[in-house]
Amino acid sequence: PFLLFITLYFAVVRNQQAFSRFVRFNAMQAVALDVLLIVPDLLAQSFAPSGAGIGLDIFTSLENTVFLFLLVSLLYGGGACLLGITPRLPIVADAAERQVM
């Protein structure tokens, strides 16, 4: 995964001659989403409850929230790209904008 991340960043995002700004911006948003997924994964590995109870319910709710955010981002981004509109995904669009300039 790390090699794919580095390859995507340098081969697509930083390559202004080969790819349009639209492709580079969407690739950077994908990279930023991938980086953001590290945080919930680290929390899940560190604080995952071992048995049933309120801890497991909270953990499951947080995992479902992350999944729902990714699903909505995927549907919105894919739909916007099919329509030819530049999708601005929440949380990551500003970071992607700064990297693509």
PDB file of C-alpha atoms in Angstrom:
ATOM      1  CA  PRO A   1       0.000   0.000   0.000  1.00  0.00           C
ATOM      2  CA  PHE A   2       2.784   2.451   0.776  1.00  0.00           C
ATOM      3  CA  LEU A   3       4.468   1.847  -2.588  1.00  0.00           C
ATOM      4  CA  LEU A   4       1.149   2.374  -4.376  1.00  0.00           C
ATOM      5  CA  PHE A   5       0.623   5.600  -2.415  1.00  0.00           C
ATOM      6  CA  ILE A   6       4.051   6.961  -3.390  1.00  0.00           C
ATOM      7  CA  THR A   7       3.627   5.892  -7.014  1.00  0.00           C
ATOM      8  CA  LEU A   8       0.208   7.514  -7.304  1.00  0.00           C
ATOM      9  CA  TYR A   9       1.441  10.714  -5.726  1.00  0.00           C
ATOM     10  CA  PHE A  10       4.562  11.179  -7.853  1.00  0.00           C
ATOM     11  CA  ALA A  11       3.384   9.584 -11.114  1.00  0.00           C
ATOM     12  CA  VAL A  12      -0.035  11.246 -11.291  1.00  0.00           C
ATOM     13  CA  VAL A  13      -0.352  14.193  -8.910  1.00  0.00           C
ATOM     14  CA  ARG A  14       3.052  15.759  -9.597  1.00  0.00           C
ATOM     15  CA  ASN A  15       3.111  14.980 -13.348  1.00  0.00           C
ATOM     16  CA  GLN A  16       1.632  18.114 -14.885  1.00  0.00           C
ATOM     17  CA  GLN A  17       2.537  17.264 -18.493  1.00  0.00           C
ATOM     18  CA  ALA A  18       0.920  13.824 -18.718  1.00  0.00           C
ATOM     19  CA  PHE A  19      -2.340  14.384 -16.811  1.00  0.00           C
ATOM     20  CA  SER A  20      -4.951  17.115 -16.706  1.00  0.00           C
ATOM     21  CA  ARG A  21      -5.641  19.079 -13.549  1.00  0.00           C
ATOM     22  CA  PHE A  22      -8.956  17.214 -13.186  1.00  0.00           C
ATOM     23  CA  VAL A  23      -7.224  13.808 -13.011  1.00  0.00           C
ATOM     24  CA  ARG A  24      -4.461  15.060 -10.715  1.00  0.00           C
ATOM     25  CA  PHE A  25      -6.980  16.701  -8.334  1.00  0.00           C
ATOM     26  CA  ASN A  26      -9.088  13.528  -8.084  1.00  0.00           C
ATOM     27  CA  ALA A  27      -5.988  11.388  -7.536  1.00  0.00           C
ATOM     28  CA  MET A  28      -4.849  13.703  -4.753  1.00  0.00           C
ATOM     29  CA  GLN A  29      -8.271  13.476  -3.104  1.00  0.00           C
ATOM     30  CA  ALA A  30      -7.960   9.677  -3.200  1.00  0.00           C
ATOM     31  CA  VAL A  31      -4.501   9.883  -1.618  1.00  0.00           C
ATOM     32  CA  ALA A  32      -5.779  12.252   1.091  1.00  0.00           C
ATOM     33  CA  LEU A  33      -8.716   9.935   1.867  1.00  0.00           C
ATOM     34  CA  ASP A  34      -6.295   7.042   2.157  1.00  0.00           C
ATOM     35  CA  VAL A  35      -4.168   8.992   4.620  1.00  0.00           C
ATOM     36  CA  LEU A  36      -7.266   9.887   6.646  1.00  0.00           C
ATOM     37  CA  LEU A  37      -8.190   6.201   6.900  1.00  0.00           C
ATOM     38  CA  ILE A  38      -5.007   5.542   8.828  1.00  0.00           C
ATOM     39  CA  VAL A  39      -6.411   7.333  11.911  1.00  0.00           C
ATOM     40  CA  PRO A  40      -9.550   5.185  12.402  1.00  0.00           C
ATOM     41  CA  ASP A  41      -7.514   2.058  11.665  1.00  0.00           C
ATOM     42  CA  LEU A  42      -4.958   2.943  14.340  1.00  0.00           C
ATOM     43  CA  LEU A  43      -7.725   3.688  16.825  1.00  0.00           C
ATOM     44  CA  ALA A  44      -9.433   0.412  15.998  1.00  0.00           C
ATOM     45  CA  GLN A  45      -6.240  -1.556  16.550  1.00  0.00           C
ATOM     46  CA  SER A  46      -5.465   0.251  19.801  1.00  0.00           C
ATOM     47  CA  PHE A  47      -8.858   0.479  21.472  1.00  0.00           C
ATOM     48  CA  ALA A  48     -10.979  -2.305  19.988  1.00  0.00           C
ATOM     49  CA  PRO A  49     -13.157  -3.828  22.729  1.00  0.00           C
ATOM     50  CA  SER A  50     -12.644  -7.497  23.407  1.00  0.00           C
ATOM     51  CA  GLY A  51     -16.131  -8.386  24.660  1.00  0.00           C
ATOM     52  CA  ALA A  52     -19.765  -7.404  24.284  1.00  0.00           C
ATOM     53  CA  GLY A  53     -21.030  -4.252  25.930  1.00  0.00           C
ATOM     54  CA  ILE A  54     -21.268  -0.505  25.442  1.00  0.00           C
ATOM     55  CA  GLY A  55     -17.657  -0.341  24.198  1.00  0.00           C
ATOM     56  CA  LEU A  56     -18.463  -2.698  21.358  1.00  0.00           C
ATOM     57  CA  ASP A  57     -21.589  -0.702  20.467  1.00  0.00           C
ATOM     58  CA  ILE A  58     -19.625   2.562  20.304  1.00  0.00           C
ATOM     59  CA  PHE A  59     -16.849   0.907  18.307  1.00  0.00           C
ATOM     60  CA  THR A  60     -19.336  -0.544  15.825  1.00  0.00           C
ATOM     61  CA  SER A  61     -21.065   2.829  15.434  1.00  0.00           C
ATOM     62  CA  LEU A  62     -17.768   4.573  14.694  1.00  0.00           C
ATOM     63  CA  GLU A  63     -16.742   1.916  12.172  1.00  0.00           C
ATOM     64  CA  ASN A  64     -20.130   2.252  10.443  1.00  0.00           C
ATOM     65  CA  THR A  65     -19.772   6.040  10.359  1.00  0.00           C
ATOM     66  CA  VAL A  66     -16.388   5.787   8.648  1.00  0.00           C
ATOM     67  CA  PHE A  67     -17.795   3.289   6.138  1.00  0.00           C
ATOM     68  CA  LEU A  68     -20.799   5.521   5.412  1.00  0.00           C
ATOM     69  CA  PHE A  69     -18.543   8.557   4.885  1.00  0.00           C
ATOM     70  CA  LEU A  70     -16.423   6.610   2.402  1.00  0.00           C
ATOM     71  CA  LEU A  71     -19.464   5.245   0.590  1.00  0.00           C
ATOM     72  CA  VAL A  72     -21.033   8.704   0.224  1.00  0.00           C
ATOM     73  CA  SER A  73     -17.676  10.141  -0.908  1.00  0.00           C
ATOM     74  CA  LEU A  74     -17.336   7.383  -3.506  1.00  0.00           C
ATOM     75  CA  LEU A  75     -20.861   7.866  -4.858  1.00  0.00           C
ATOM     76  CA  TYR A  76     -20.597  11.656  -4.927  1.00  0.00           C
ATOM     77  CA  GLY A  77     -17.112  11.650  -6.470  1.00  0.00           C
ATOM     78  CA  GLY A  78     -17.972   9.032  -9.061  1.00  0.00           C
ATOM     79  CA  GLY A  79     -21.230  10.729 -10.012  1.00  0.00           C
ATOM     80  CA  ALA A  80     -19.604  14.131 -10.296  1.00  0.00           C
ATOM     81  CA  CYS A  81     -16.813  12.738 -12.482  1.00  0.00           C
ATOM     82  CA  LEU A  82     -19.332  11.045 -14.787  1.00  0.00           C
ATOM     83  CA  LEU A  83     -21.081  14.405 -15.182  1.00  0.00           C
ATOM     84  CA  GLY A  84     -17.782  16.196 -15.837  1.00  0.00           C
ATOM     85  CA  ILE A  85     -17.938  18.207 -12.615  1.00  0.00           C
ATOM     86  CA  THR A  86     -14.942  18.479 -10.308  1.00  0.00           C
ATOM     87  CA  PRO A  87     -16.019  16.847  -7.026  1.00  0.00           C
ATOM     88  CA  ARG A  88     -15.002  18.635  -3.837  1.00  0.00           C
ATOM     89  CA  LEU A  89     -15.070  15.945  -1.191  1.00  0.00           C
ATOM     90  CA  PRO A  90     -15.481  17.142   2.381  1.00  0.00           C
ATOM     91  CA  ILE A  91     -12.349  17.358   4.515  1.00  0.00           C
ATOM     92  CA  VAL A  92      -9.895  16.483   1.699  1.00  0.00           C
ATOM     93  CA  ALA A  93     -10.686  18.928  -1.128  1.00  0.00           C
ATOM     94  CA  ASP A  94      -8.735  21.848   0.326  1.00  0.00           C
ATOM     95  CA  ALA A  95      -5.661  19.706   0.962  1.00  0.00           C
ATOM     96  CA  ALA A  96      -5.868  18.304  -2.572  1.00  0.00           C
ATOM     97  CA  GLU A  97      -6.225  21.805  -4.007  1.00  0.00           C
ATOM     98  CA  ARG A  98      -3.025  22.958  -2.312  1.00  0.00           C
ATOM     99  CA  GLN A  99      -1.032  19.972  -3.602  1.00  0.00           C
ATOM    100  CA  VAL A 100      -2.186  20.152  -7.225  1.00  0.00           C
ATOM    101  CA  MET A 101      -1.379  23.804  -7.895  1.00  0.00           C
TER     102      MET A 101
END
